[in-house]
mmCIF file of C-alpha atoms in Angstrom:
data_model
loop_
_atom_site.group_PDB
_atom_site.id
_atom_site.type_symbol
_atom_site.label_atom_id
_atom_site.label_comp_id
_atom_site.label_asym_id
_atom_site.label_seq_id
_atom_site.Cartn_x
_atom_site.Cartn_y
_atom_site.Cartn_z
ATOM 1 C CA UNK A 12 43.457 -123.982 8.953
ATOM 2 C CA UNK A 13 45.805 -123.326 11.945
ATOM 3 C CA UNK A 14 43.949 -120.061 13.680
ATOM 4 C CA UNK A 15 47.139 -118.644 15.047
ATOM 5 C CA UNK A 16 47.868 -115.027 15.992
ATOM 6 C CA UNK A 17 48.654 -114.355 12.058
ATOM 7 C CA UNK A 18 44.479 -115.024 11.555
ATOM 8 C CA UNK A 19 43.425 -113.229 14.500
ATOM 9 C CA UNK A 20 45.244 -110.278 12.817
ATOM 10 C CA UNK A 21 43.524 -110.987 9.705
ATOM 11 C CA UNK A 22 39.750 -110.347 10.972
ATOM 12 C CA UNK A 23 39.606 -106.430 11.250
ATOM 13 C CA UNK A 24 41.609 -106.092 8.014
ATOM 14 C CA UNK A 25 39.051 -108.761 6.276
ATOM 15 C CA UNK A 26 35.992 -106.424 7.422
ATOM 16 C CA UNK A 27 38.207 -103.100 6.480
ATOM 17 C CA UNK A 28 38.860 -104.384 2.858
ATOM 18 C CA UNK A 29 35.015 -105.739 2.715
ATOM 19 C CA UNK A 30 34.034 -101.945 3.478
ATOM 20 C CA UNK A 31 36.743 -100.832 0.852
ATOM 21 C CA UNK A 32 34.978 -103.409 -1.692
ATOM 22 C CA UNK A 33 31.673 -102.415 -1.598
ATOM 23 C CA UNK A 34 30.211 -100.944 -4.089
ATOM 24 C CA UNK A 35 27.154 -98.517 -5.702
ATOM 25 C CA UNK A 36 24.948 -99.318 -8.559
ATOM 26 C CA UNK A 37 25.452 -98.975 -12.337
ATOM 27 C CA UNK A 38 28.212 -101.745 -12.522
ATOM 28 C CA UNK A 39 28.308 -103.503 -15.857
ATOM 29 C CA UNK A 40 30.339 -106.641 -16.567
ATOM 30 C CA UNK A 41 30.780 -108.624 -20.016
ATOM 31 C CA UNK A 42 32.990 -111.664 -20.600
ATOM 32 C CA UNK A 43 35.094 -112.454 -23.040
ATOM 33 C CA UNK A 44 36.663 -115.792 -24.414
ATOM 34 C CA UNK A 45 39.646 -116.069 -26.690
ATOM 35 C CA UNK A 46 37.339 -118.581 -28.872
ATOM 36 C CA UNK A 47 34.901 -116.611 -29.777
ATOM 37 C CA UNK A 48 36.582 -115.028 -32.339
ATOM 38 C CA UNK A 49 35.803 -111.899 -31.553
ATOM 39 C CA UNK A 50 39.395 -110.142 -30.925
ATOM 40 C CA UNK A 51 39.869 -108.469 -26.997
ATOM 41 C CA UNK A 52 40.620 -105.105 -29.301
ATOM 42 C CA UNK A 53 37.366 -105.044 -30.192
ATOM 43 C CA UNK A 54 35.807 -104.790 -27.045
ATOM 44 C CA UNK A 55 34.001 -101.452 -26.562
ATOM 45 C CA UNK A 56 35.302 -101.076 -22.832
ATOM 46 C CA UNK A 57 33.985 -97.862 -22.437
ATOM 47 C CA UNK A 58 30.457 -99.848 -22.008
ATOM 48 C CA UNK A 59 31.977 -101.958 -18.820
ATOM 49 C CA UNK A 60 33.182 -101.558 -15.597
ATOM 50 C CA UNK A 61 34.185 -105.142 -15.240
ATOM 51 C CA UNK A 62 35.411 -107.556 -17.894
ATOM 52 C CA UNK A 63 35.920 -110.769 -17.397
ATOM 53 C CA UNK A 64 38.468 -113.273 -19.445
ATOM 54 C CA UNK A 65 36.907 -116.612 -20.056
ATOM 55 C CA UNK A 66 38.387 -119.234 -19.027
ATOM 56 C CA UNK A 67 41.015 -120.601 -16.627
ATOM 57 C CA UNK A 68 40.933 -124.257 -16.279
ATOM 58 C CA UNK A 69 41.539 -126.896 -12.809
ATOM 59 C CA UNK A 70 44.375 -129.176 -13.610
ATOM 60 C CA UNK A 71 42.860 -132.487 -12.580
ATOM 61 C CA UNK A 72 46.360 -133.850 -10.646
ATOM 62 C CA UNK A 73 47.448 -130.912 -8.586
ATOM 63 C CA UNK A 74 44.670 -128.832 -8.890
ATOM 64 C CA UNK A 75 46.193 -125.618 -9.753
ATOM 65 C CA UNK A 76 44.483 -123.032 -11.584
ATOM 66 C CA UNK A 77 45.919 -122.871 -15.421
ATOM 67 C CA UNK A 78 45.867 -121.245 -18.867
ATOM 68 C CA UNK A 79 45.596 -123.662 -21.589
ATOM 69 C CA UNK A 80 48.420 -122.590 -24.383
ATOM 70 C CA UNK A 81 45.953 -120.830 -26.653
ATOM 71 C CA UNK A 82 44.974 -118.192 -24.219
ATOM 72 C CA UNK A 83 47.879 -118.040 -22.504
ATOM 73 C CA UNK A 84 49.256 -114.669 -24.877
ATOM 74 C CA UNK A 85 45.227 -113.044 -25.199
ATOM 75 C CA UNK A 86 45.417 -113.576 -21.132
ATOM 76 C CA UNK A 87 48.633 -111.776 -20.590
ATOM 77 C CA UNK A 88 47.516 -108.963 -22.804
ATOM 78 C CA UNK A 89 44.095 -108.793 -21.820
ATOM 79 C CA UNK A 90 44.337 -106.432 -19.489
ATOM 80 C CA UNK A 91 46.637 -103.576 -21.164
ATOM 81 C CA UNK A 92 44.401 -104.326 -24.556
ATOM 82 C CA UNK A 93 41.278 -103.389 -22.901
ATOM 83 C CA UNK A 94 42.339 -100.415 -20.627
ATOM 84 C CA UNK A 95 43.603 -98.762 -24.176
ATOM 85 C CA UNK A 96 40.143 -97.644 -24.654
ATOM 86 C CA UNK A 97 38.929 -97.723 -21.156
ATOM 87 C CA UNK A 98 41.670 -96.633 -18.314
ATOM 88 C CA UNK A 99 39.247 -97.187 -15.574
ATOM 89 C CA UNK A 100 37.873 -100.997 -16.379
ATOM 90 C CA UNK A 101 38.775 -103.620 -13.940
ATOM 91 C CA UNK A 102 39.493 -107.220 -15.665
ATOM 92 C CA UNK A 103 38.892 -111.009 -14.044
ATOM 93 C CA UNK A 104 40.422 -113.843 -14.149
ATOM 94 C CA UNK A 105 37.011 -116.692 -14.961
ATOM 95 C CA UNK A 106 37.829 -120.436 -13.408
ATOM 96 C CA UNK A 107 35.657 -122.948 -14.811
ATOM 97 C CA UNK A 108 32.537 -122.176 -16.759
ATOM 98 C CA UNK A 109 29.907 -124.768 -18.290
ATOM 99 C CA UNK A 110 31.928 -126.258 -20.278
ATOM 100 C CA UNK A 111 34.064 -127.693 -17.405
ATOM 101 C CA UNK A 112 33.947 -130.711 -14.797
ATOM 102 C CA UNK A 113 32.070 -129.755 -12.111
ATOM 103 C CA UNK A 114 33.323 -133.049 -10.234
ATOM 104 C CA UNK A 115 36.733 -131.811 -10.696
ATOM 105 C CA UNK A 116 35.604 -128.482 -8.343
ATOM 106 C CA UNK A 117 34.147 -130.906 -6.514
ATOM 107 C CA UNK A 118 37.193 -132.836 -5.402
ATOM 108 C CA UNK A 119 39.278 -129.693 -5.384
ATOM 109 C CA UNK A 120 37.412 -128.082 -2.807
ATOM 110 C CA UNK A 121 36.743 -131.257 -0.531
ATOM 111 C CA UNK A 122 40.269 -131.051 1.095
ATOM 112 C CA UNK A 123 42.405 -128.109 2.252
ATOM 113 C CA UNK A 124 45.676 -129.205 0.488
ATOM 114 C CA UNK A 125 43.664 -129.385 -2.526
ATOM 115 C CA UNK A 126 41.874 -125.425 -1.599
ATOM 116 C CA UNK A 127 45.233 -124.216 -1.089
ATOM 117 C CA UNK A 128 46.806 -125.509 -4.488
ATOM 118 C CA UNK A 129 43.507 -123.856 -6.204
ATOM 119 C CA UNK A 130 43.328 -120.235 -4.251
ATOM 120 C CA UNK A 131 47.382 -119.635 -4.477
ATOM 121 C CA UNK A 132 47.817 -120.501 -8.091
ATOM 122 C CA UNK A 133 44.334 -118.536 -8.703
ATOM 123 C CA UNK A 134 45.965 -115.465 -7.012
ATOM 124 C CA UNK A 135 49.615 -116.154 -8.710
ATOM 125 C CA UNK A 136 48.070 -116.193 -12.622
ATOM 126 C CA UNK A 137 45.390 -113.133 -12.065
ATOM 127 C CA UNK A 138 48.610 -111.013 -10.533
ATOM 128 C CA UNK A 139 51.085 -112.525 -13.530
ATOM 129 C CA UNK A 140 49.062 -111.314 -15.684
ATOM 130 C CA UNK A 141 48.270 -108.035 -14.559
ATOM 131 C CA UNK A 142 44.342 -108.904 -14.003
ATOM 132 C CA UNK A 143 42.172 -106.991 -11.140
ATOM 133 C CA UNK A 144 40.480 -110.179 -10.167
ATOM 134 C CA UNK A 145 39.516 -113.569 -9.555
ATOM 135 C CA UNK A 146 35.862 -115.188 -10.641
ATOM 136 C CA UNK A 147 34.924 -118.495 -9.505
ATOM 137 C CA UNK A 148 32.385 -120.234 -11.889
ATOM 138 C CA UNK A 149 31.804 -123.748 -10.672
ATOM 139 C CA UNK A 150 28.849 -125.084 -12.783
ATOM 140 C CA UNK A 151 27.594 -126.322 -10.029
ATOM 141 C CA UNK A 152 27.925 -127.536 -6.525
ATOM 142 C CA UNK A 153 25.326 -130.550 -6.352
ATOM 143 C CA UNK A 154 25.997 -132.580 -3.338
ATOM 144 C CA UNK A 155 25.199 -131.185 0.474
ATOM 145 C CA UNK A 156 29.121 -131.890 0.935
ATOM 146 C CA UNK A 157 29.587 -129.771 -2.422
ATOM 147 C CA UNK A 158 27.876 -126.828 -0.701
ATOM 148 C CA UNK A 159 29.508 -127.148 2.423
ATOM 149 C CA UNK A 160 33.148 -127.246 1.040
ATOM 150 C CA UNK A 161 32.292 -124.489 -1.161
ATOM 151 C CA UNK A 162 31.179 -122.305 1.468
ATOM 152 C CA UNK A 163 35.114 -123.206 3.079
ATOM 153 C CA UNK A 164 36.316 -122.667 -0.354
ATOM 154 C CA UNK A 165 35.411 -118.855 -0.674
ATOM 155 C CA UNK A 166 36.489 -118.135 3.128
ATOM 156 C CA UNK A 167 39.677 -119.289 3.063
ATOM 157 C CA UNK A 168 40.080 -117.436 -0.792
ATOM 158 C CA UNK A 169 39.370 -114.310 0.949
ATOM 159 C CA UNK A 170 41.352 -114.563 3.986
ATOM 160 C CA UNK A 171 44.278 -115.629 1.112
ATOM 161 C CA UNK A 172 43.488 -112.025 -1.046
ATOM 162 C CA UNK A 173 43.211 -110.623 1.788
ATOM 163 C CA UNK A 174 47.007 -111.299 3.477
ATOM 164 C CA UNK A 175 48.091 -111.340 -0.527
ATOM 165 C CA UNK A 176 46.828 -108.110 -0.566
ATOM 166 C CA UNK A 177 48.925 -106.896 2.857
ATOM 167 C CA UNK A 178 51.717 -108.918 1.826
ATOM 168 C CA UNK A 179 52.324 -107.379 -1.077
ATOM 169 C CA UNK A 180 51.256 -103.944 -0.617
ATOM 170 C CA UNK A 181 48.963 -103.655 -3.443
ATOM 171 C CA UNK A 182 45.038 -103.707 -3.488
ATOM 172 C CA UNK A 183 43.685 -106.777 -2.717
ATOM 173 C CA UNK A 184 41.935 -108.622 -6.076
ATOM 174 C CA UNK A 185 38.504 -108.335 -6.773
ATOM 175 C CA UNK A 186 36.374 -111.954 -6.305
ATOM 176 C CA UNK A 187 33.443 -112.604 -7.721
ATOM 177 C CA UNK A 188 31.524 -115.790 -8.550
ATOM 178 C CA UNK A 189 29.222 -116.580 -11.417
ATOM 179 C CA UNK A 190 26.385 -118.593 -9.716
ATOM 180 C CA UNK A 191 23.119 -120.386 -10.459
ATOM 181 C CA UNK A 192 19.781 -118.086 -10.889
ATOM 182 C CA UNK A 193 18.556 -119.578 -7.585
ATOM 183 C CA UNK A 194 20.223 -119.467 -4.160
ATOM 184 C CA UNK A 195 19.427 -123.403 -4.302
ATOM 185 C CA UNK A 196 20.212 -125.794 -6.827
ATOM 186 C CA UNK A 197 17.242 -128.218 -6.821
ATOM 187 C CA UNK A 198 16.729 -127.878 -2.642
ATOM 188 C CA UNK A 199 20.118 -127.481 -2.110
ATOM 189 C CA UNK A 200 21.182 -124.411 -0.774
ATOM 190 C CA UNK A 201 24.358 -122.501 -1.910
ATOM 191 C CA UNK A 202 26.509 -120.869 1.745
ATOM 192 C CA UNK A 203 24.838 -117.709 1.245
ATOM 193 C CA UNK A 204 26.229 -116.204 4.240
ATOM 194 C CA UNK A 205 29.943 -117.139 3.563
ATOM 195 C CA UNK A 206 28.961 -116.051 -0.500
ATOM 196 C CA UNK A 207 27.985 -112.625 0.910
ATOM 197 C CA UNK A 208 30.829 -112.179 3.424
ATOM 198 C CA UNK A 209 33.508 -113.626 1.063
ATOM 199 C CA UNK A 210 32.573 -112.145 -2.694
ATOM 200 C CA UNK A 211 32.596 -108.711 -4.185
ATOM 201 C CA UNK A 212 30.053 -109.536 -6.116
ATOM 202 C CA UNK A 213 27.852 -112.257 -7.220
ATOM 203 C CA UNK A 214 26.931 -112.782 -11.105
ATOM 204 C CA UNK A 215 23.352 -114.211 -11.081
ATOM 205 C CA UNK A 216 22.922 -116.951 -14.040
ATOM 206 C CA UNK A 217 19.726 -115.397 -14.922
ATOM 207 C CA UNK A 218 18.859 -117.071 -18.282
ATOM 208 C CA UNK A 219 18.987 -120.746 -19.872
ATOM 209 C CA UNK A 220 15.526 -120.736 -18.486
ATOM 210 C CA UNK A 221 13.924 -122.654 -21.570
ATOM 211 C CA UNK A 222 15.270 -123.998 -24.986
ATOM 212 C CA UNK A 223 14.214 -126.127 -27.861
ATOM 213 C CA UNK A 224 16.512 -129.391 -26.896
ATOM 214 C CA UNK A 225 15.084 -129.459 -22.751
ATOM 215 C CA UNK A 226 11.460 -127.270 -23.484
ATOM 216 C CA UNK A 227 10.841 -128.778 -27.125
ATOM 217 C CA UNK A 228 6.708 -128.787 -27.127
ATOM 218 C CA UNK A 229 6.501 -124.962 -26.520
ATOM 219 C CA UNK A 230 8.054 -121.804 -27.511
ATOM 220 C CA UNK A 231 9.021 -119.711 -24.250
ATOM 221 C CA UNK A 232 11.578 -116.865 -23.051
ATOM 222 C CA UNK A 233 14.918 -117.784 -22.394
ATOM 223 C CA UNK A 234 15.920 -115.569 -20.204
ATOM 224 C CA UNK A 235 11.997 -113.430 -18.320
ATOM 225 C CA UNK A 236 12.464 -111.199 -15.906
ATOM 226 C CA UNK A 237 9.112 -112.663 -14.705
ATOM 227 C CA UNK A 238 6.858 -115.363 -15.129
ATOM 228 C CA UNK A 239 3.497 -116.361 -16.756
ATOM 229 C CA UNK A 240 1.516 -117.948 -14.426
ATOM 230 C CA UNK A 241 -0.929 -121.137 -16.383
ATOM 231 C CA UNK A 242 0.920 -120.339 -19.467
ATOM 232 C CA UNK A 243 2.319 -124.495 -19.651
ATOM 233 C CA UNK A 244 6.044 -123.368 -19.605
ATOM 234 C CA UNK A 245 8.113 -123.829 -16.092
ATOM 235 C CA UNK A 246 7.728 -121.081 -13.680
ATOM 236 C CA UNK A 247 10.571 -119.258 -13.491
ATOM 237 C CA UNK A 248 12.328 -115.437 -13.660
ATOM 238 C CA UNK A 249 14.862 -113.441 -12.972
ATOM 239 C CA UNK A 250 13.156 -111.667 -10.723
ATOM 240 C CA UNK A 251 12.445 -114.903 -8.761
ATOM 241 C CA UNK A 252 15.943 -115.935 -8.627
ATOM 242 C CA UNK A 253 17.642 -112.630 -7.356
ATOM 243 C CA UNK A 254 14.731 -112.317 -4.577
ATOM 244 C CA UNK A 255 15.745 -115.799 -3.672
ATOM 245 C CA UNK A 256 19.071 -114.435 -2.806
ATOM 246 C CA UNK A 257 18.230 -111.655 -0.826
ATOM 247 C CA UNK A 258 15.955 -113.907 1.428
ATOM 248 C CA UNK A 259 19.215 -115.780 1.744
ATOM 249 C CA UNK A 260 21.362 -113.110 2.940
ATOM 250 C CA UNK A 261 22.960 -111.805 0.077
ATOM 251 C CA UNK A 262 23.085 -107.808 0.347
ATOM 252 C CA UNK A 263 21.647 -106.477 -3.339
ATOM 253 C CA UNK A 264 24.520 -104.528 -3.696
ATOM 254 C CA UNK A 265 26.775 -107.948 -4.394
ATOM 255 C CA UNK A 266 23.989 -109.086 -6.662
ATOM 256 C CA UNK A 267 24.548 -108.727 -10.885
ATOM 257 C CA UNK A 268 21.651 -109.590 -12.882
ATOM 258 C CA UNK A 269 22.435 -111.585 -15.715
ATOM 259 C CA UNK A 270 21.755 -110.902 -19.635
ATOM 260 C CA UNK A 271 22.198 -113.126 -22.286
ATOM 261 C CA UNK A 272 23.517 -111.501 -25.600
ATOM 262 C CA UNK A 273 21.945 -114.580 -27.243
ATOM 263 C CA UNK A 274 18.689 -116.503 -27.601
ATOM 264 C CA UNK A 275 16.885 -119.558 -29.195
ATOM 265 C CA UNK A 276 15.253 -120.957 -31.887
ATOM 266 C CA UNK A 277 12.197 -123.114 -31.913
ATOM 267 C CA UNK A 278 10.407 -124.555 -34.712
ATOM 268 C CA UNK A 279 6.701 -123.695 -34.667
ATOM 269 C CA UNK A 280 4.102 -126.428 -36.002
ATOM 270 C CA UNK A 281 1.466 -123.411 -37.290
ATOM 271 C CA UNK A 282 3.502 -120.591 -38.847
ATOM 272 C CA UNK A 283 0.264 -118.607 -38.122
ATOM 273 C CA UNK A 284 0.078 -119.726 -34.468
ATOM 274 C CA UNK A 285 3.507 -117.936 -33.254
ATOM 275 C CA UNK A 286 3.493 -116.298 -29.532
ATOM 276 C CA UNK A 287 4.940 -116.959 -26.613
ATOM 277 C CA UNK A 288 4.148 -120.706 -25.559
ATOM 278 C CA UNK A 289 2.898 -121.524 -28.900
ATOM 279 C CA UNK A 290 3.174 -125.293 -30.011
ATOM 280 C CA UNK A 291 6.440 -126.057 -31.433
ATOM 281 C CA UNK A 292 8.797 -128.986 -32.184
ATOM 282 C CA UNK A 293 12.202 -128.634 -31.067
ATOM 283 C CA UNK A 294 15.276 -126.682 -32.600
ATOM 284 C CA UNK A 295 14.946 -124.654 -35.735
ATOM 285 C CA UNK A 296 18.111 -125.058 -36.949
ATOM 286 C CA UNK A 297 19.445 -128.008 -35.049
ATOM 287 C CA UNK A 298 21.950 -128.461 -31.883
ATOM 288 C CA UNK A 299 20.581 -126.454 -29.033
ATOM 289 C CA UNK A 300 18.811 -123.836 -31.235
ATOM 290 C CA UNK A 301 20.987 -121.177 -29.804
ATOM 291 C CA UNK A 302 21.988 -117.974 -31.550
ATOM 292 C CA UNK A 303 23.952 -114.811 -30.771
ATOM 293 C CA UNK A 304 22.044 -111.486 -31.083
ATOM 294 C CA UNK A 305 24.616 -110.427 -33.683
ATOM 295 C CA UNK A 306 22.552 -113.953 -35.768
ATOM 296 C CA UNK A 307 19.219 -112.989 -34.896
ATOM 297 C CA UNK A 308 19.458 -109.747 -36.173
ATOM 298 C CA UNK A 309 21.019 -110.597 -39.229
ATOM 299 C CA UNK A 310 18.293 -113.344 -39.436
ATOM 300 C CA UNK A 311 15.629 -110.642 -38.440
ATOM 301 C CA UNK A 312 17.398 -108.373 -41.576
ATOM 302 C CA UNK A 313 17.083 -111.341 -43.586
ATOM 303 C CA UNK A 314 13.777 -112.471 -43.514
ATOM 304 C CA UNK A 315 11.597 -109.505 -42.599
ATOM 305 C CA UNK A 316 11.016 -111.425 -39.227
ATOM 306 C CA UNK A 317 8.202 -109.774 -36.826
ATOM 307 C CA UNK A 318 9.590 -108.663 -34.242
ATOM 308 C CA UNK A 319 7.204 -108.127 -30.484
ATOM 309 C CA UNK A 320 7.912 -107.051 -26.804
ATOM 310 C CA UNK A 321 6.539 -108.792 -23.919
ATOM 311 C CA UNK A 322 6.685 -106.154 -20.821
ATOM 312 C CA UNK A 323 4.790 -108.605 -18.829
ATOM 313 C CA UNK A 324 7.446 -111.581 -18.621
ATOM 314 C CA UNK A 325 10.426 -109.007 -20.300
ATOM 315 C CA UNK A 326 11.392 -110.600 -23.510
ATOM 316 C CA UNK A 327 11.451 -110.190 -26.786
ATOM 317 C CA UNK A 328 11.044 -112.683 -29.727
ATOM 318 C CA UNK A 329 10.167 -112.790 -33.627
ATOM 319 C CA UNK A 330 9.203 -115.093 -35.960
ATOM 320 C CA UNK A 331 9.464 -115.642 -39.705
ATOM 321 C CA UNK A 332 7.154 -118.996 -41.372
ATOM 322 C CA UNK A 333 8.175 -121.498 -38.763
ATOM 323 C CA UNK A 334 11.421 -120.509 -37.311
ATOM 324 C CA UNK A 335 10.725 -118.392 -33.951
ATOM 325 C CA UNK A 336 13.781 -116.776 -31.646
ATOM 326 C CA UNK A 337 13.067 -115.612 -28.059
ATOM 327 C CA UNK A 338 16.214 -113.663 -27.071
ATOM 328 C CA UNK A 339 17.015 -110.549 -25.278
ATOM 329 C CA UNK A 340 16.953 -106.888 -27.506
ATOM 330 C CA UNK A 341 17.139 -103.435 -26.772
ATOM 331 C CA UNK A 342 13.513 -103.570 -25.147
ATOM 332 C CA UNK A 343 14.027 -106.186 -22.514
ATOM 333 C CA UNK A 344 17.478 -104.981 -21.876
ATOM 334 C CA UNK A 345 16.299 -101.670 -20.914
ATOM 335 C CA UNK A 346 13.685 -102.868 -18.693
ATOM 336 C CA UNK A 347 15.870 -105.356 -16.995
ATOM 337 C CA UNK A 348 18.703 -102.884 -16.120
ATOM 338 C CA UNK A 349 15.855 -100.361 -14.706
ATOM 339 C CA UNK A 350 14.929 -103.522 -12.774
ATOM 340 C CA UNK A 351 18.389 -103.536 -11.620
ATOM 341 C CA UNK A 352 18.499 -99.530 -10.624
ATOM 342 C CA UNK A 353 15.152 -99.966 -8.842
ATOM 343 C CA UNK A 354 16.102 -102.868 -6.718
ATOM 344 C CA UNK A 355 19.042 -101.640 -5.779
ATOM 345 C CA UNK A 356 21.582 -104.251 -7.509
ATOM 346 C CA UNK A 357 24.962 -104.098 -7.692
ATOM 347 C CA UNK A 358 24.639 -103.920 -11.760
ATOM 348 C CA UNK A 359 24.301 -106.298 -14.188
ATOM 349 C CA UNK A 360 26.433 -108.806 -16.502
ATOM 350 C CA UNK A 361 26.361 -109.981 -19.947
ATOM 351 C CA UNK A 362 27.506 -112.931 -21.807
ATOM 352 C CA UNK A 363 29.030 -112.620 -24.110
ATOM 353 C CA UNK A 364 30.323 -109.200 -25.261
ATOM 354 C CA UNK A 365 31.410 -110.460 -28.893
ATOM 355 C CA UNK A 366 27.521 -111.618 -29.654
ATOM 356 C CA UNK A 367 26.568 -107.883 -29.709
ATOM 357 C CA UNK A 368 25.572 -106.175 -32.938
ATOM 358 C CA UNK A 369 27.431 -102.567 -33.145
ATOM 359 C CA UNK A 370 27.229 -102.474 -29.554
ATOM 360 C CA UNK A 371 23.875 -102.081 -29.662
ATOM 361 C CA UNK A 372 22.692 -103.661 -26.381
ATOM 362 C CA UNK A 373 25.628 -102.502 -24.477
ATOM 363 C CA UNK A 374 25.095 -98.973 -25.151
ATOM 364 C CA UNK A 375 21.434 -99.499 -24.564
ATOM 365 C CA UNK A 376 22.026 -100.934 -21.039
ATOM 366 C CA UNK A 377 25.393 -98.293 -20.407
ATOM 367 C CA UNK A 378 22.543 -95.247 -21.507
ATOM 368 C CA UNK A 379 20.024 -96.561 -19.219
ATOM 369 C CA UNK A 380 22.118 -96.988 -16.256
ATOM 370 C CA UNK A 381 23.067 -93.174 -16.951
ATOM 371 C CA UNK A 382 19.351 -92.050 -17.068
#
């Protein structure tokens, strides 16, 4: 980057627009993805603040930010569709997500050509298309060079929004970045300081913790708050993560706590013997064991499952013969968003809005924030 008289110009305006950007409590985000199946008209967007379309893609070559085909009519809709019940909800533009290449992030943001191909077609398909936002979720930055160019990466995209943003005359786009639970991924640590100074907001990756395919010998909660010390599961919480952060630099009011609308399934090996950490053996139903809250309660429904809340670690699970689910319900999701109020957090996000069941952790979290 040439630091010319154009950049020195663009210092006090950066800080102005961070001051514009920040932002109280009670913030609640939910993604969306045109596969789920779950039409953007259903959203209930009075619930959200943010909403987040799921996902742009890195074209490998030139390493623009794209649409595939499918999504590329839901994405130019997406915002007009969900402002028809909600006026007021800011949408985002999601880059990435787990199911993409981390090494092609990886060589994207190792060179500025390659930076500046990513952050101006980023900004040119979230303004097309009428979106508030950009999010960056690179799944995840593994090498100390991978940290270090990502730490460029989000500079020079907020200088870019930033003269977009003057340029153009409108408000500059939201950025936010969906980030592992930790502010270090396995002893390397994320650019916390050009994270905080760069992003809106930060969406903490708060679950994932345990499953039946990579935690097969024990049942456990996906997605605690806290954890059980000596309980033979890996020690590991929300709680944990976001405090991580904060000891980094982050400021808690860029920090989003995240909530899974979804959980897993373990197969016990004693019916009788069915807690948390009980002796089990792998998926109950095969593939990762995972299951939308919309599918546990239905299985819940079902099978007269038993049903218990754990206020020490936050989760909830039930059990029916040997099929157990720990997931998320309206229980854990109240005490997690007080968590959020209490600490001071920026809000909290959920993936994904279409797993709900009649809205009824969204309203559960939207009442509680409102409390």
């Amino acid at each position: 980057m040439v630091f010319s008289k154009k950049f020195q110009f663009v210092i006090p305006f950066f800080l102005f627009m961070l001051h514009l950007h920040a932002s109280t409590a009670q913030n609640i985000g939910g993604y969306w993805f045109a596969g789920s199946g779950f039409p953007a008209s259903s959203i209930n967007s009075t619930l959200f603040t943010h909403l987040f379309f799921a996902f742009a893609d890195i074209n490998v070559t030139t390493y623009r930010v794209t649409i595939s085909s499918s999504n590329s009519v839901p994405l130019s809709s997406f915002t007009q569709t969900v402002q028809q019940k909600n006026p007021s909800v800011k949408t985002l533009l999601s880059i990435g997500g787990g199911a993409s290449n981390p090494s092609i992030f990886s060589a994207m943001a190792s060179q500025p050509s390659s930076r500046k191909s990513f952050i101006d077609s980023a900004i040119q398909l979230a303004r097309s298309n009428n979106l508030h936002g950009i999010d960056v979720d690179w799944e995840y930055p593994s090498t100390p060079s991978d940290m270090q160019n990502f730490g460029q990466l989000v500079t020079e995209l907020r200088t870019s929004v930033v003269i977009e943003a003057r340029d153009s005359g409108k408000s500059a786009l939201l950025l936010s970045a969906a980030v592992f639970r930790s502010s270090n991924y396995y002893s390397l640590n994320f650019p916390a300081k050009a994270m905080n100074d760069s992003f809106d907001f930060l969406n903490l990756m708060t679950y994932d913790f345990h499953g039946p395919n990579w935690f097969p010998n024990r049942t456990a909660p996906p997605a605690a708050l806290y954890f059980q010390t000596n309980s033979g599961a890996y020690q590991v919480g929300g709680d944990q993560g976001i405090s991580s952060w904060i000891a980094a630099g982050v400021s808690p009011r860029k920090i989003a706590l995240g909530i899974p609308y979804y959980g897993y399934a373990w197969r016990l090996r004693n019916a009788s013997n069915n807690g948390l950490y009980a002796p089990a053996n792998g998926s109950a139903f095969g593939g990762d064991g995972s299951m939308g809250y919309n599918q546990i309660r239905a299985f819940v429904s079902q099978n007269g499952a038993r049903c218990v809340y754990n206020s020490t670690v936050v989760t909830d699970y039930c059990s029916s013969g040997t099929t157990w689910i720990g997931y998320d319900d309206v229980q854990s999701v109240t005490a997690k968003v007080n968590y959020c109020k209490s600490r001071g957090l920026f809000g909290h996000f959920v993936w994904h809005v279409g797993a709900d069941n009649n809205w009824a952790l969204s309203q559960t979290a939207y009442n509680t924030w409102k409390m």
